[in-house]
């Protein structure tokens, strides 16, 4: 499956929803069960990743288990070069653009690139931009968090990502954030770029997912709600609201 084409074609038609599963938070079998449930609810891809505790072992096992159960693209969302998997359909080759630590901007990427080439995993380049409060990923990544009211800086970072040739831009409030990226910021960033815009962090209900979609997100990412085992009707409503389907 060519994941890049899949994403480009999907976002032309409307907003996508992606489900993030952290391989360190449950068994591979449980991750696969969760993936099958969200696939049935209409999620468009499974992202696998986490800020801490991802190992080559739990990553490979989780991706393989998911791929056995669902036919959706499985995209690795890495936190560094320490764990890589040849089993993903694609991986984000990403730079945390507002990190103060050059290792997160380009160091891990230099370490990982030759390994990724050997493994033959297709890459999707992505500018990763951390917005307040940033949560764990902001801390671990030593991000100079973009203030929630600083729309201009967020838009400038996103545009810089596009001019650097990045295929995707991800605005991240941090997993478990009390509030997602503000709607005004999503709109401002969306206006400044032409590549697909991912929004994640703090999206836990249908109303919020709809607000994020209407503000201009091309791809709405949710992790915590699924990880918490909230896999019922509310999650289905969230996924449908993210995609704008009744
Ligand atoms: C993390 O933005 C994602 O990269 C998911 O955040 O866990 O808050 O849904 P949540």
Coordinates of C-alpha atoms and ligand atoms in Angstrom, one line a residue:
X1 CA 0.0 0.0 0.0
X2 CA 1.3 3.4 -0.9
X3 CA 0.5 5.3 2.2
X4 CA 1.4 8.7 0.9
X5 CA -1.1 8.4 -2.0
X6 CA -3.7 7.0 0.3
X7 CA -3.4 10.1 2.6
X8 CA -3.4 12.6 -0.3
X9 CA -6.4 11.0 -1.9
X10 CA -8.3 10.8 1.4
X11 CA -7.7 14.4 2.5
X12 CA -8.9 15.6 -0.9
X13 CA -12.3 14.2 0.0
X14 CA -12.5 15.2 3.6
X15 CA -10.9 15.1 7.1
X16 CA -9.3 11.8 8.1
X17 CA -9.1 10.3 11.5
X18 CA -6.1 8.3 12.7
X19 CA -5.9 6.3 15.9
X20 CA -2.6 6.3 17.9
X21 CA -1.7 3.2 19.8
X22 CA 1.4 3.1 22.1
X23 CA 3.0 -0.3 21.9
X24 CA 4.3 0.1 25.5
X25 CA 0.8 0.4 27.0
X26 CA -0.8 -2.9 26.2
X27 CA -0.1 -6.3 24.7
X28 CA 0.2 -6.7 21.0
X29 CA -2.9 -8.8 21.0
X30 CA -4.9 -6.1 22.8
X31 CA -3.5 -3.4 20.5
X32 CA -4.8 -5.5 17.6
X33 CA -8.2 -5.9 19.1
X34 CA -8.4 -2.1 19.7
X35 CA -7.3 -1.5 16.1
X36 CA -10.0 -3.8 14.8
X37 CA -12.7 -2.0 16.8
X38 CA -11.6 1.5 15.6
X39 CA -11.3 0.2 12.0
X40 CA -14.9 -0.9 12.3
X41 CA -15.8 2.6 13.5
X42 CA -14.2 4.2 10.4
X43 CA -10.8 5.3 11.5
X44 CA -8.5 5.7 8.5
X45 CA -5.1 4.6 9.7
X46 CA -3.4 3.2 12.8
X47 CA -0.4 5.2 14.1
X48 CA 1.9 3.2 16.4
X49 CA 4.2 5.1 18.7
X50 CA 4.9 6.6 22.2
X51 CA 7.2 9.1 23.9
X52 CA 8.9 6.5 26.2
X53 CA 9.3 2.8 26.5
X54 CA 9.0 1.9 22.8
X55 CA 11.4 -1.0 22.0
X56 CA 12.1 -2.8 18.8
X57 CA 10.4 -5.8 20.3
X58 CA 7.1 -4.3 21.4
X59 CA 7.0 -2.2 18.2
X60 CA 7.5 -5.2 15.8
X61 CA 5.1 -7.4 17.8
X62 CA 2.4 -4.7 17.9
X63 CA 2.6 -3.8 14.3
X64 CA 2.5 -7.4 13.2
X65 CA -0.4 -8.2 15.4
X66 CA -2.4 -5.2 14.1
X67 CA -1.6 -6.0 10.5
X68 CA -3.0 -9.5 11.0
X69 CA -6.3 -8.1 12.1
X70 CA -6.8 -4.9 10.1
X71 CA -6.2 -3.9 6.5
X72 CA -5.7 -0.2 7.3
X73 CA -2.3 1.4 6.8
X74 CA -0.1 1.1 9.9
X75 CA 2.2 4.1 10.3
X76 CA 5.1 4.2 12.7
X77 CA 5.2 7.5 14.7
X78 CA 8.7 7.3 16.1
X79 CA 10.3 9.0 19.1
X80 CA 13.9 8.3 18.0
X81 CA 16.2 5.9 16.1
X82 CA 16.4 3.4 19.0
X83 CA 13.4 1.5 17.8
X84 CA 12.5 1.0 14.1
X85 CA 10.4 -1.6 12.4
X86 CA 10.4 -3.1 8.9
X87 CA 6.8 -4.1 9.3
X88 CA 5.2 -0.7 9.2
X89 CA 3.5 0.3 5.9
X90 CA 5.2 3.7 6.3
X91 CA 6.8 5.8 9.0
X92 CA 6.8 9.5 9.7
X93 CA 10.3 10.8 9.1
X94 CA 9.9 13.7 11.4
X95 CA 11.7 16.6 13.0
X96 CA 10.6 18.3 16.2
X97 CA 11.1 21.7 14.7
X98 CA 10.7 23.7 17.9
X99 CA 13.0 21.5 20.0
X100 CA 15.9 23.2 21.7
X101 CA 17.8 19.9 21.4
X102 CA 19.4 19.5 18.0
X103 CA 19.2 15.7 18.5
X104 CA 15.4 15.9 18.1
X105 CA 15.6 18.2 15.2
X106 CA 18.2 16.3 13.1
X107 CA 20.4 14.0 15.3
X108 CA 18.0 11.0 15.6
X109 CA 17.2 11.3 12.0
X110 CA 20.8 11.0 10.9
X111 CA 21.2 7.9 13.1
X112 CA 18.0 6.4 11.7
X113 CA 18.2 7.2 8.0
X114 CA 20.7 4.5 7.0
X115 CA 18.8 1.9 9.0
X116 CA 15.5 2.9 7.5
X117 CA 17.0 2.6 4.0
X118 CA 18.1 -1.0 4.8
X119 CA 14.8 -1.9 6.2
X120 CA 13.1 -0.4 3.2
X121 CA 10.2 1.3 5.1
X122 CA 8.6 4.1 3.1
X123 CA 9.0 7.5 4.8
X124 CA 6.6 10.4 5.1
X125 CA 8.5 13.6 6.0
X126 CA 6.8 15.6 8.7
X127 CA 7.3 18.8 10.6
X128 CA 6.4 18.2 14.2
X129 CA 5.5 21.3 16.2
X130 CA 4.7 21.3 19.9
X131 CA 2.1 23.7 21.2
X132 CA 1.4 24.5 24.9
X133 CA 1.0 22.5 27.2
X134 CA 3.1 19.9 25.3
X135 CA 2.8 17.3 28.0
X136 CA 5.3 14.5 28.1
X137 CA 6.5 14.8 24.5
X138 CA 7.2 18.5 25.0
X139 CA 9.2 17.7 28.1
X140 CA 11.1 14.7 26.6
X141 CA 11.7 16.6 23.4
X142 CA 12.9 19.7 25.1
X143 CA 10.5 21.8 23.1
X144 CA 10.3 25.5 23.3
X145 CA 6.6 25.3 23.4
X146 CA 4.6 27.7 21.2
X147 CA 2.2 29.8 23.3
X148 CA -1.4 29.0 22.6
X149 CA -2.1 32.5 21.5
X150 CA 0.9 32.9 19.2
X151 CA -0.8 32.0 15.9
X152 CA 1.9 33.8 13.9
X153 CA 4.7 31.7 15.2
X154 CA 2.8 28.5 14.7
X155 CA 2.0 29.4 11.1
X156 CA 5.6 30.4 10.5
X157 CA 6.9 27.1 11.8
X158 CA 4.4 25.2 9.6
X159 CA 5.3 27.3 6.5
X160 CA 9.0 26.7 7.2
X161 CA 8.3 23.0 7.3
X162 CA 6.6 23.1 4.0
X163 CA 9.4 25.2 2.4
X164 CA 11.9 22.6 3.7
X165 CA 10.0 20.0 1.7
X166 CA 8.1 18.3 4.4
X167 CA 5.0 16.4 3.2
X168 CA 3.0 16.8 6.4
X169 CA 2.7 19.2 9.3
X170 CA 1.7 18.0 12.8
X171 CA 0.5 20.4 15.5
X172 CA 0.8 18.6 18.8
X173 CA -0.7 19.8 22.1
X174 CA 0.7 16.6 23.8
X175 CA -1.0 13.3 24.6
X176 CA -3.5 13.8 27.4
X177 CA -3.5 17.6 27.1
X178 CA -6.4 19.3 28.9
X179 CA -7.3 21.2 25.8
X180 CA -6.4 20.5 22.1
X181 CA -4.6 23.0 19.9
X182 CA -6.8 26.2 19.8
X183 CA -9.2 26.4 16.8
X184 CA -7.8 29.9 15.8
X185 CA -4.3 28.4 15.6
X186 CA -5.5 25.5 13.5
X187 CA -7.2 27.9 11.1
X188 CA -4.2 30.2 10.9
X189 CA -1.8 27.3 10.3
X190 CA -4.1 25.7 7.7
X191 CA -4.2 29.0 5.8
X192 CA -0.5 29.3 5.7
X193 CA 0.3 25.8 4.2
X194 CA -0.8 23.5 1.4
X195 CA 0.4 20.2 2.8
X196 CA -1.9 18.1 5.0
X197 CA -2.2 19.2 8.6
X198 CA -2.4 16.8 11.5
X199 CA -3.8 17.9 14.8
X200 CA -3.4 15.8 18.0
X201 CA -3.4 16.0 21.8
X202 CA -6.4 16.4 24.1
X203 CA -9.2 15.4 21.6
X204 CA -11.5 13.2 23.7
X205 CA -15.0 13.7 22.6
X206 CA -17.1 14.2 19.4
X207 CA -17.7 17.9 20.0
X208 CA -14.0 18.7 20.3
X209 CA -13.2 16.5 17.3
X210 CA -15.8 18.4 15.2
X211 CA -14.4 21.8 16.3
X212 CA -10.9 20.7 15.3
X213 CA -12.2 19.5 11.9
X214 CA -14.1 22.7 11.3
X215 CA -11.1 24.8 12.2
X216 CA -9.2 23.2 9.4
X217 CA -7.5 19.9 10.4
X218 CA -6.9 17.5 7.6
X219 CA -6.2 14.6 10.0
X220 CA -7.5 14.3 13.5
X221 CA -5.4 12.1 15.8
X222 CA -6.6 10.5 19.0
X223 CA -4.8 8.2 21.4
X224 CA -5.8 8.5 25.0
X225 CA -9.5 7.8 24.6
X226 CA -8.8 4.5 22.8
X227 CA -6.0 3.6 25.2
X228 CA -8.3 4.2 28.2
X229 CA -10.5 1.5 26.8
X230 CA -13.3 3.9 25.9
X231 CA -14.3 1.9 22.9
X232 CA -18.0 2.3 22.8
X233 CA -20.6 4.5 21.1
X234 CA -18.8 7.7 22.2
X235 CA -15.7 6.8 20.4
X236 CA -17.7 6.0 17.2
X237 CA -19.3 9.4 17.5
X238 CA -15.8 11.0 18.0
X239 CA -14.5 9.3 14.8
X240 CA -17.5 10.2 12.8
X241 CA -17.4 13.9 14.1
X242 CA -13.7 14.0 13.1
X243 CA -14.5 12.9 9.6
X244 CA -17.7 14.9 9.3
X245 CA -19.9 11.9 8.7
X246 CA -23.4 11.6 10.2
Ligands
LIG1 C1 -0.2 12.2 20.6 O1 -1.6 13.8 19.8 C2 -1.5 12.5 20.1 O2 0.7 12.4 19.7 C3 -2.7 11.9 20.8 O3 -3.1 12.7 21.9 O4 -3.5 10.9 23.6 O5 -4.4 13.2 23.9 O6 -5.4 11.7 22.2 P1 -4.2 12.1 23.0

